[in-house]
Short mmCIF file of C-alpha atoms in Angstrom, two decimals:
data_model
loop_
_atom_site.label_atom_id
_atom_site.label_comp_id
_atom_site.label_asym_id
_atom_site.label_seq_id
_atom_site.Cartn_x
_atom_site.Cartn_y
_atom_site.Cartn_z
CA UNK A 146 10.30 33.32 -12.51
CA UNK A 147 8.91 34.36 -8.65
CA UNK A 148 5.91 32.85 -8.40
CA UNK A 149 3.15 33.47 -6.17
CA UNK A 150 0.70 30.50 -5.26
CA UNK A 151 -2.53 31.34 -2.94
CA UNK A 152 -4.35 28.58 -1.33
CA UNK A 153 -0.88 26.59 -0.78
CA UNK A 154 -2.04 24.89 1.87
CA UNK A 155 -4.75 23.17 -0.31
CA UNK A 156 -4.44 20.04 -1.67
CA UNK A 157 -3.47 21.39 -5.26
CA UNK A 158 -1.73 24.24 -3.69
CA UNK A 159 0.31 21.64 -1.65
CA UNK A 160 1.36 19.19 -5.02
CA UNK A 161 2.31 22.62 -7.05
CA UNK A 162 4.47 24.08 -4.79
CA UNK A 163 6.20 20.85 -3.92
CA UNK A 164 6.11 20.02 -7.32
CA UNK A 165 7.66 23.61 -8.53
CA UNK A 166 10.11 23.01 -5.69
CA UNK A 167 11.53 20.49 -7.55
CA UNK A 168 11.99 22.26 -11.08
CA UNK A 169 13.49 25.52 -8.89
CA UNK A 170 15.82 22.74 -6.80
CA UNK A 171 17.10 21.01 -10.28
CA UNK A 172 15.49 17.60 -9.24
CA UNK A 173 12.79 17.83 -11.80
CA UNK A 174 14.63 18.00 -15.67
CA UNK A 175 11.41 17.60 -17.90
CA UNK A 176 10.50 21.62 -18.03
CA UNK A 177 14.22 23.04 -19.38
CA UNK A 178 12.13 26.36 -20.48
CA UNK A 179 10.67 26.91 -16.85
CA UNK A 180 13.02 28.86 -14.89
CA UNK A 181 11.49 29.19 -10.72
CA UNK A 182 13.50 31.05 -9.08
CA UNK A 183 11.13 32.07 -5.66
CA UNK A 184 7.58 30.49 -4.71
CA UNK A 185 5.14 32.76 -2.41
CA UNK A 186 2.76 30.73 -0.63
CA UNK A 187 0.07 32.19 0.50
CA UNK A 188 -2.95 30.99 2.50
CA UNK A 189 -5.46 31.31 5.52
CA UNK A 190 -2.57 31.65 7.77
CA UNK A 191 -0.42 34.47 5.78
CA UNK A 192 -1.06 38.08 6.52
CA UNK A 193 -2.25 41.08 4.51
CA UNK A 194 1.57 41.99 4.35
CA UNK A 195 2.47 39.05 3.00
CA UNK A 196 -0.01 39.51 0.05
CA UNK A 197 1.34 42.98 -0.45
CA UNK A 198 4.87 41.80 -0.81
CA UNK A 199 4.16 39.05 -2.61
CA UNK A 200 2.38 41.02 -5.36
CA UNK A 201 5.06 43.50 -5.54
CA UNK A 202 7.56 41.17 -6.71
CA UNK A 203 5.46 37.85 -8.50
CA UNK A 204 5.86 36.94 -11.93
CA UNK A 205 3.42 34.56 -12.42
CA UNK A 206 -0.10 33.62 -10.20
CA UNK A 207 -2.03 30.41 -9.55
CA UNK A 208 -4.67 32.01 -7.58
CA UNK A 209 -5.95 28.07 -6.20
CA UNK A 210 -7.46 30.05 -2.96
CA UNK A 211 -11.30 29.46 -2.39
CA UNK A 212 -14.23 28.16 0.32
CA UNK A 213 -15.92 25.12 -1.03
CA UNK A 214 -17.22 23.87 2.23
CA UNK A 215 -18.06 27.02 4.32
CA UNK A 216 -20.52 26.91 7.18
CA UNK A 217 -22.52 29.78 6.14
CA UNK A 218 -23.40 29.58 2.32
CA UNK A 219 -22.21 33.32 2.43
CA UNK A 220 -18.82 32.32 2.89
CA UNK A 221 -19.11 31.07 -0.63
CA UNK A 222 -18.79 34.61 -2.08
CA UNK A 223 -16.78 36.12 0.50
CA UNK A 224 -14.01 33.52 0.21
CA UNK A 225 -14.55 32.85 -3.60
CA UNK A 226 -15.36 36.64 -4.43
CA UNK A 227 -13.96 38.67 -1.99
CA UNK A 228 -10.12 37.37 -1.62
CA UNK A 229 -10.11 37.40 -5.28
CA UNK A 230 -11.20 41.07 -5.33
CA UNK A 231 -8.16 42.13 -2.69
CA UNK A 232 -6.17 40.17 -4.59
CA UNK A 233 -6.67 41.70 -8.08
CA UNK A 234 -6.77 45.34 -5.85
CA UNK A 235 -3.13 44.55 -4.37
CA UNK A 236 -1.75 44.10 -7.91
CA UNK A 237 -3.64 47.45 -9.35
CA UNK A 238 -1.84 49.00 -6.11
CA UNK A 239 1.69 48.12 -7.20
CA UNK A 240 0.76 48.22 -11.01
CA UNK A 241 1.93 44.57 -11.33
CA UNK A 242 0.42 42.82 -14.92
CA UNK A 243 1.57 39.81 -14.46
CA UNK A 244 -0.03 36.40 -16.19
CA UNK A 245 -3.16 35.09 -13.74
CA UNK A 246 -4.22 31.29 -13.64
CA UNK A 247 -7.25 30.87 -12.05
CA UNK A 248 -8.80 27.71 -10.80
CA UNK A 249 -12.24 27.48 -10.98
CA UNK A 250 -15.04 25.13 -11.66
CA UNK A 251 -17.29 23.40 -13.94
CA UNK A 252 -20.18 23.90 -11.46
CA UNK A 253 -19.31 27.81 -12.14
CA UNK A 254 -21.53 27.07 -15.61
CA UNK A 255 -24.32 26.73 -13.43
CA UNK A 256 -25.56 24.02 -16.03
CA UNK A 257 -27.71 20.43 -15.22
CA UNK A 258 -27.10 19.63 -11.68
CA UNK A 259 -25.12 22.82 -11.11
CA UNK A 260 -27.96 25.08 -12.03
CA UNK A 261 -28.63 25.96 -8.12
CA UNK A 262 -25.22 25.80 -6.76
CA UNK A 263 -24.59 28.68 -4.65
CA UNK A 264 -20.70 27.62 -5.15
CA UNK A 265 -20.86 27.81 -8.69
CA UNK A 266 -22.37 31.02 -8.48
CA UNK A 267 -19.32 32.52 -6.51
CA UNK A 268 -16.67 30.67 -8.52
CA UNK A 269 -19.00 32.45 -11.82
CA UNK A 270 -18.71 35.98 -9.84
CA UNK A 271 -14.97 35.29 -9.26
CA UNK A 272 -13.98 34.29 -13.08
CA UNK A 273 -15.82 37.61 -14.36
CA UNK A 274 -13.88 39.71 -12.10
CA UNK A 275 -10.99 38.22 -13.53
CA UNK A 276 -11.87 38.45 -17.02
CA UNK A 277 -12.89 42.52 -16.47
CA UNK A 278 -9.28 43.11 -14.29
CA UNK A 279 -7.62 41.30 -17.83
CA UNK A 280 -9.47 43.75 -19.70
CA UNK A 281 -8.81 46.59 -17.72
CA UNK A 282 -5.19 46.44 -17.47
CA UNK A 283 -4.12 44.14 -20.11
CA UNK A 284 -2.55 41.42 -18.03
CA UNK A 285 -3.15 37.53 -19.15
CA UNK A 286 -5.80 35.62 -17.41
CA UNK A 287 -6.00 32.14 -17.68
CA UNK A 288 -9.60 31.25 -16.39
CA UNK A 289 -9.42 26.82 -15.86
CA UNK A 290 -12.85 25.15 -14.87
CA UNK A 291 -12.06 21.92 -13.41
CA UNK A 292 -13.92 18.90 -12.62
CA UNK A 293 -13.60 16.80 -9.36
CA UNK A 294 -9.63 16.99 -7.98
CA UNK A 295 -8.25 13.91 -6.66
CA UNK A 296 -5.10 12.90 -5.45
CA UNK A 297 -2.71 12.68 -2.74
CA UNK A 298 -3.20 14.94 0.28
CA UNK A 299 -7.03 15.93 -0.15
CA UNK A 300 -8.60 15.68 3.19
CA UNK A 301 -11.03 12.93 3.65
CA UNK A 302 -14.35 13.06 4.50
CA UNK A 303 -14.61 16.62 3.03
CA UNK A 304 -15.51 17.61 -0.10
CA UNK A 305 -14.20 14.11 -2.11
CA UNK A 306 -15.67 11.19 -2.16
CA UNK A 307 -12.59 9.46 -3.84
CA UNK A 308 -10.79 10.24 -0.86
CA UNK A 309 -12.61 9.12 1.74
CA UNK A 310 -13.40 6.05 -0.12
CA UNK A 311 -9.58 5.70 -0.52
CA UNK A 312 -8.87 6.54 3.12
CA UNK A 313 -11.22 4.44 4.44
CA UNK A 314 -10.68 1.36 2.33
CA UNK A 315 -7.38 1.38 3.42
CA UNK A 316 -8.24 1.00 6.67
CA UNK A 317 -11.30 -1.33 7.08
CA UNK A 318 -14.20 1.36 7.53
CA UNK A 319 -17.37 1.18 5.89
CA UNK A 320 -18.13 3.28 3.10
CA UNK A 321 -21.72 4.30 1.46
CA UNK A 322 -22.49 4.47 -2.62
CA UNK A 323 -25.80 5.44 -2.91
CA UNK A 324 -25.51 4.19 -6.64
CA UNK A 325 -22.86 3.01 -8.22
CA UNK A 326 -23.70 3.87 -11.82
CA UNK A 327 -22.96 7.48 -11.26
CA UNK A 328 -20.04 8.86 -13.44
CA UNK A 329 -17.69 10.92 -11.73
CA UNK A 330 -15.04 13.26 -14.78
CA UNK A 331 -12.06 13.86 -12.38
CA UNK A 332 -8.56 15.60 -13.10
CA UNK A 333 -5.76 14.53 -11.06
CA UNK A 334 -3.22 16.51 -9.29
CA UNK A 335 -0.38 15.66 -11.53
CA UNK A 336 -1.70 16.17 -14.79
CA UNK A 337 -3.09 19.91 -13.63
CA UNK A 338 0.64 20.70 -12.60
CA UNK A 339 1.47 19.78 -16.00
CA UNK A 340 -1.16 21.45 -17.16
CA UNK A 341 -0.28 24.62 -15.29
CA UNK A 342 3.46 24.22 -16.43
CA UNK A 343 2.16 24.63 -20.02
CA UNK A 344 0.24 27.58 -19.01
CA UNK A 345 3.71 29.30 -17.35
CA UNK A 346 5.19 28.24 -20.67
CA UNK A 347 2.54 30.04 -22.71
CA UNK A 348 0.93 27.13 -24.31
CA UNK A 349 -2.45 26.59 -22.28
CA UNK A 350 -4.99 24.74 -23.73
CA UNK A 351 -7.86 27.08 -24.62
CA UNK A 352 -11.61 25.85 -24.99
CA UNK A 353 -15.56 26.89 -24.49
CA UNK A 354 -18.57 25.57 -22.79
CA UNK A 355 -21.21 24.49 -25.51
CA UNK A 356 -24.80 25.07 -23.94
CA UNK A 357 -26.36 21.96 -23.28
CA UNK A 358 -27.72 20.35 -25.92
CA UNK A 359 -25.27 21.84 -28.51
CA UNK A 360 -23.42 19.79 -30.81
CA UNK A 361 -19.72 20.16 -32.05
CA UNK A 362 -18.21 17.49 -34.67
CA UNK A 363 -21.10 15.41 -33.98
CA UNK A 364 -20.71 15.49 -30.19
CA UNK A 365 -23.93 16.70 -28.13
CA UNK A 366 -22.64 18.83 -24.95
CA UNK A 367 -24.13 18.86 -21.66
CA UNK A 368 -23.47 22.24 -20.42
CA UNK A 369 -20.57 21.47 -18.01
CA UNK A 370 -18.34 19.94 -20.37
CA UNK A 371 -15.06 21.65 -21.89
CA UNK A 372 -14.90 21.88 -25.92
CA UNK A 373 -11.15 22.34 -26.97
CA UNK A 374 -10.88 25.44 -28.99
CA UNK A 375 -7.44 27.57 -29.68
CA UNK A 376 -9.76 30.93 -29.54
CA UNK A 377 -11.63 30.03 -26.19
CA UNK A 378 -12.47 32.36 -23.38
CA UNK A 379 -11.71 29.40 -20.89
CA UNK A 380 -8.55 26.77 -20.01
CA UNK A 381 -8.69 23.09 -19.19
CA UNK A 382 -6.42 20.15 -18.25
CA UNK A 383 -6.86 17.71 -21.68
CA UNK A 384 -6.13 14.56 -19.32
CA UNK A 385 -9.12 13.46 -17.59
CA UNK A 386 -10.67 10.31 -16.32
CA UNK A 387 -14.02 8.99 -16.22
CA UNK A 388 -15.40 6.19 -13.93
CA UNK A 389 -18.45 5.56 -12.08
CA UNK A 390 -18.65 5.52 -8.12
CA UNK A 391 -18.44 1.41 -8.39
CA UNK A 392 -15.82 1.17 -10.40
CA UNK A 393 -13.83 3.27 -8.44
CA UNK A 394 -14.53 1.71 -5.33
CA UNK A 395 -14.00 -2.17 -7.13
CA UNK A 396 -10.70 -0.54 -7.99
CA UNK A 397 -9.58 0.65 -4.52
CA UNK A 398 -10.95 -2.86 -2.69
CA UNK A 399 -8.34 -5.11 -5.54
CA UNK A 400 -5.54 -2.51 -4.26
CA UNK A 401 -6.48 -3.10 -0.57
CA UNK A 402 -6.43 -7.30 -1.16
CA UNK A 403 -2.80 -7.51 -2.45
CA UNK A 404 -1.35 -7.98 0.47
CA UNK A 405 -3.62 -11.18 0.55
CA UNK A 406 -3.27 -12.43 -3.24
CA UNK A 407 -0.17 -10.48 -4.47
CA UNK A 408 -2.24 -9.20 -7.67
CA UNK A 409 -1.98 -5.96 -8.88
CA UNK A 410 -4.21 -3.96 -11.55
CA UNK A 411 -3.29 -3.22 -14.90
CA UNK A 412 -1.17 -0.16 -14.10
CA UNK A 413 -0.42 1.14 -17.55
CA UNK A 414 1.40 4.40 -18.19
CA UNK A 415 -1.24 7.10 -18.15
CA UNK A 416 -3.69 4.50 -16.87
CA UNK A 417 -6.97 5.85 -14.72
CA UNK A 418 -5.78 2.62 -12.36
CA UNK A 419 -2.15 3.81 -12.02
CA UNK A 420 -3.20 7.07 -11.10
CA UNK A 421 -5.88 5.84 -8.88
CA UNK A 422 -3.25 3.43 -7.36
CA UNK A 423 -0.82 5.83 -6.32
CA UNK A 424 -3.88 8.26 -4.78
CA UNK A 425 -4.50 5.38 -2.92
CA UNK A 426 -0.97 4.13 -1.28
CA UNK A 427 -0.68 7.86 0.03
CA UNK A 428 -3.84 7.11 2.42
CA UNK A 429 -2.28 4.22 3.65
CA UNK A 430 -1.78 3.83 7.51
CA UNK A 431 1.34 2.85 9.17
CA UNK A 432 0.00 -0.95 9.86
CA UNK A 433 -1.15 -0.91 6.49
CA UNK A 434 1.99 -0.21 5.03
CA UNK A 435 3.86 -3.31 5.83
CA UNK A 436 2.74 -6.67 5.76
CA UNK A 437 3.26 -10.21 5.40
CA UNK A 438 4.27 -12.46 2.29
CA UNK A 439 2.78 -16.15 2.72
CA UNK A 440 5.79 -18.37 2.66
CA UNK A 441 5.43 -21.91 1.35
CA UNK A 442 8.45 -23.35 3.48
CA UNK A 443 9.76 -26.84 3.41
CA UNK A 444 12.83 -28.79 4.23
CA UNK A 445 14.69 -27.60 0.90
CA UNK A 446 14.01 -23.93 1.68
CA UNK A 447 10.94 -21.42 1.05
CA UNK A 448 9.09 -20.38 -2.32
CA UNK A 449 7.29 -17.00 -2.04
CA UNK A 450 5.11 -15.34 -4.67
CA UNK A 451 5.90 -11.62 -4.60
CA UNK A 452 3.16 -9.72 -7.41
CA UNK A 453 1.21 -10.84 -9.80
CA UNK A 454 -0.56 -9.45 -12.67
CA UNK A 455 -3.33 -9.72 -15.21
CA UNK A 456 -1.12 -9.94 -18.09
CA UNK A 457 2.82 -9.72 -17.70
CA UNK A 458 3.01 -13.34 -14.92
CA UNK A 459 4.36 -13.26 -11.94
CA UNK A 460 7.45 -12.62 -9.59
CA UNK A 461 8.49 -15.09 -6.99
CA UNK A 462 11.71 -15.62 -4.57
CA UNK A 463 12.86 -18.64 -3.87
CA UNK A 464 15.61 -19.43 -1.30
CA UNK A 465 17.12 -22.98 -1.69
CA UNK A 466 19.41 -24.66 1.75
CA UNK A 467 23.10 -25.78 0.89
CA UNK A 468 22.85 -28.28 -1.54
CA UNK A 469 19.79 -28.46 -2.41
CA UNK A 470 18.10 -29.18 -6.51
CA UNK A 471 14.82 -27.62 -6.95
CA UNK A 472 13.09 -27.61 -10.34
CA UNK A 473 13.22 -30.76 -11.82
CA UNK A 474 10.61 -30.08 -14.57
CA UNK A 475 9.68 -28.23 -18.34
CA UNK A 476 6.62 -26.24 -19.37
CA UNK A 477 4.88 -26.93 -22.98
CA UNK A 478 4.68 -22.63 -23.57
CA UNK A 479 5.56 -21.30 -19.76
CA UNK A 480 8.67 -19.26 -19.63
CA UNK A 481 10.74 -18.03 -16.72
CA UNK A 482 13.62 -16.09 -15.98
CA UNK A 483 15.78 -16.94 -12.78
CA UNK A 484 17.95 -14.06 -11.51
CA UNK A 485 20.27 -15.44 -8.74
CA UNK A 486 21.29 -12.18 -6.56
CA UNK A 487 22.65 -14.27 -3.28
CA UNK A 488 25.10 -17.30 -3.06
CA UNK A 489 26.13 -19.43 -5.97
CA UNK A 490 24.03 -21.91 -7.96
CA UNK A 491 24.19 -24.13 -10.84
CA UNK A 492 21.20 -24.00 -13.49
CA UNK A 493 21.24 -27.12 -15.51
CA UNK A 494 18.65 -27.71 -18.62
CA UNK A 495 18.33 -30.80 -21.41
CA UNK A 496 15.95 -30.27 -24.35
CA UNK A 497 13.26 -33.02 -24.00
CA UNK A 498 13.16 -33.08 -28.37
CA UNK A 499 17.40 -34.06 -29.06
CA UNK A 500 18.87 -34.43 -25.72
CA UNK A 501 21.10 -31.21 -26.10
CA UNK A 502 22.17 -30.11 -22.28
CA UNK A 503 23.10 -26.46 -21.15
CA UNK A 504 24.74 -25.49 -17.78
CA UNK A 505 25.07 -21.79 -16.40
CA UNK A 506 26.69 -21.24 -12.71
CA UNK A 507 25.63 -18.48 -12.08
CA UNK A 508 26.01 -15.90 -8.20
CA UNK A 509 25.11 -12.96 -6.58
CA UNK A 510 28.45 -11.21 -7.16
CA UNK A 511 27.25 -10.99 -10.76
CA UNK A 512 23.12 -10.62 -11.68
CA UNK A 513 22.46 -12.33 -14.35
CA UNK A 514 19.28 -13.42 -15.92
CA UNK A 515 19.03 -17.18 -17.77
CA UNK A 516 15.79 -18.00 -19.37
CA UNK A 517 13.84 -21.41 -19.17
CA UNK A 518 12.80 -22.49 -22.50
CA UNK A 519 9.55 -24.03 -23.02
CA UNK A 520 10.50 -27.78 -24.11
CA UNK A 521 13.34 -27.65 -21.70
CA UNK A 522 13.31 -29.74 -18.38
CA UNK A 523 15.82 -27.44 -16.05
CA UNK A 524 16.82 -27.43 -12.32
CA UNK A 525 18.59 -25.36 -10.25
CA UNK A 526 21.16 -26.64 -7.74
CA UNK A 527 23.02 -24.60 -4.50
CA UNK A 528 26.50 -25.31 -4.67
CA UNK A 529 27.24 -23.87 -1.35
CA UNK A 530 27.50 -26.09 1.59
CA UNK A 531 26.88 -23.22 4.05
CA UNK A 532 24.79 -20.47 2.31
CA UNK A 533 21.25 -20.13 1.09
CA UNK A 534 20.83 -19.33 -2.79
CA UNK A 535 18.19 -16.59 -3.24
CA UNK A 536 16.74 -16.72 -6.79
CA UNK A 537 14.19 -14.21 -7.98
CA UNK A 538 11.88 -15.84 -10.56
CA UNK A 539 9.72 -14.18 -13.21
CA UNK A 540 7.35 -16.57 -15.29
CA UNK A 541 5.30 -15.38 -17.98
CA UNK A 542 1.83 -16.47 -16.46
CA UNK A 543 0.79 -16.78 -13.19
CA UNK A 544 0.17 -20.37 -11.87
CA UNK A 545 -3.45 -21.79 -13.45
CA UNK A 546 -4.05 -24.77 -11.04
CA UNK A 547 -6.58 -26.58 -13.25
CA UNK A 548 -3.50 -26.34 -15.81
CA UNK A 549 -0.59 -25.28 -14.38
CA UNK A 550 1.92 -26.20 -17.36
CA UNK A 551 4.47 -27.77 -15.32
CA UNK A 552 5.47 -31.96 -15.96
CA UNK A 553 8.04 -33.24 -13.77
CA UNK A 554 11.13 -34.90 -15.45
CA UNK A 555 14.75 -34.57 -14.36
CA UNK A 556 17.03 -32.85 -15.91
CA UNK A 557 19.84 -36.20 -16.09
CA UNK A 558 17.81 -39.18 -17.07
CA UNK A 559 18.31 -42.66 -14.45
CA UNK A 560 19.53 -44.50 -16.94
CA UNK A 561 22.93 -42.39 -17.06
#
């Protein structure tokens, strides 16, 4: 499949065709039906040639080209109008019917807040051309309204407030929320190229705009909102997020303290706050991007707490000199895992209820995890006399001072 992608410059423009790079280049495995065999990228700096060619040969368009912050509101049209209107003309001219995505949006259903947007009203203008040129020559058009974009490579201070705030967070400015209670509906960049994937594949997901007010299943619609439905005149992405402004920006400020308390959000698969996460790290500077552990160094050698979470404990390093025991203690429930990956060390344990003793040596030339049982008193000793043991620790909690589950006892009694 040649595909043809206007606007590539854009921030979606830029994720798709770096994104369909990698299904054309073999890297990307998880669409075995998509075949890419050429991408056309086409934007502000391409020439009327270029369009002609490019329409000659395409098999497939994601028409992503637009003006959605012009500085003459008649740009509005003429960008979100007009290109679409030489584009449709160039593919009459060479009597090319291939499929059309679109991507408009939701303001274009000039509903609630949108009623008066002069952008909506192009985007509206540009989505009926498309549906007439479908009509007219029987090619597929796949009309998607989307909500607010956000992801890597938007430009900040533009046209996204999620990206400024993330840009700006990340390093030190001052941001403004005029109210934090207001509820953003945004569609990231990865989920629309899967999205547009199962459009190419001839699966899109179809759906209408209930007027506002209208009720479907016992859900009242507000005008802008997309109601799945297989016989639709209108696409949408299925995966979308909700948060308000302060959420969002309570989000981004735990992201920009980890460097300072090693915690890290709840970043479940499919999560709004892995997505949000990764958005973020791509607007990090280059001082930003590396930074400091604080090391708690002593004589023996250095304990460092690496991440932290809400819910799955903590991993830690800890390098011990030649010779050295560290441990020395048991936990009533705490669990840990020690993973030695440098030098060799012995790990010795006694159960505190019979007296029954385990011993695992255990090196770097062979990774191997050994749990500490709660009820267990256990150590760890370097058994080098010249090289540091590096042990990477994972414990089930992280460390609750007021209670931090950890009662010192040695691991061989005095009396033996």
């Amino acid at each position: 499949m040649k595909i043809l992608v206007t606007g590539s410059a854009g921030a979606l423009g830029r994720n798709l065709v770096e994104n369909l790079k990698a299904i054309r280049d073999g890297k990307n495995r998880t669409r075995p039906n998509l075949t890419v065999t050429d991408i056309y990228e086409y934007d502000c700096d391409s020439s009327s040639a270029d369009l002609d060619r490019f329409c000659a040969d395409c098999d497939f368009i994601v028409h992503a080209a637009g003006v959605n912050r012009p500085k003459e509101t008649s740009e509005f049209m003429e960008g979100n109008f007009g290109f679409t209107s030489q584009l449709l003309d160039t593919l009459r001219k060479h009597q090319n019917r291939c499929p059309i995505l679109i991507t408009s949006s939701v303001q274009a259903t000039l509903s609630g807040r949108f009623g008066n947007s002069e952008y909506g009203r192009s985007k509206r203008a540009g989505e009926e051309l498309m549906f007439r040129y479908g009509e007219q020559t029987g090619a597929p058009v796949y009309v998607y309204r989307f909500e607010n974009m956000v992801g890597k490579w938007i430009r900040p201070r533009y046209n996204s407030a999620v990206a400024t705030f993330c840009y700006c967070i990340a390093r030190g400015e001052p941001i403004t929320v005029n109210d934090r209670s207001t509820v953003l509906e945004m569609v990231f960049f990865d989920d629309l190229c899967e999205e547009i994937y199962d459009c190419m594949e001839g699966r899109p997901h179809r759906c209408r705009y209930p007027a506002a007010g209208e009720t479907v299943d016992g859900r009242v619609y507000g005008g802008a909102e997309a109601c799945p439905d297989p016989n639709g005149r209108y696409c949408h992405c299925p995966v979308k997020h909700r948060a308000t402004l302060g959420e969002i920006v309570d989000l981004l400020q735990k992201f920009r303290d980890f460097p300072q308390n090693s915690f890290v959000p709840n970043l479940r698969e499919g999560s709004f706050e892995k997505k949000l996460h990764a958005m973020y790290l791509s607007y990090l500077p280059a001082e930003a991007t590396i930074f400091d552990y604080r090391m708690n160094v002593d004589q023996r050698g250095s304990f460092t707490e690496l991440i932290k979470t809400p819910d799955r404990g903590q991993v830690s390093v800890n390098i011990s000199k030649p010779g050295i025991t560290k441990g020395q203690h048991w936990h009533q429930s705490k669990n840990e895992i020690f993973i030695v990956v440098q030098g060799r060390g012995l790990i010795q344990m006694r159960n505190l209820k019979d007296g029954t003793t385990e011993e695992y040596e255990v090196s770097g030339d062979r990774i191997q995890g050994v749990w500490m049982k709660p009820g267990w008193t256990h150590n760890i000793i370097n058994l080098s006399e010249t090289e540091d043991l590096v042990t990477v620790m994972w414990a089930n909690e992280t460390l609750n001072k007021a209670n931090p589950d950890t009662y010192f006892e040695p691991v061989t009694p005095k009396n033996e």
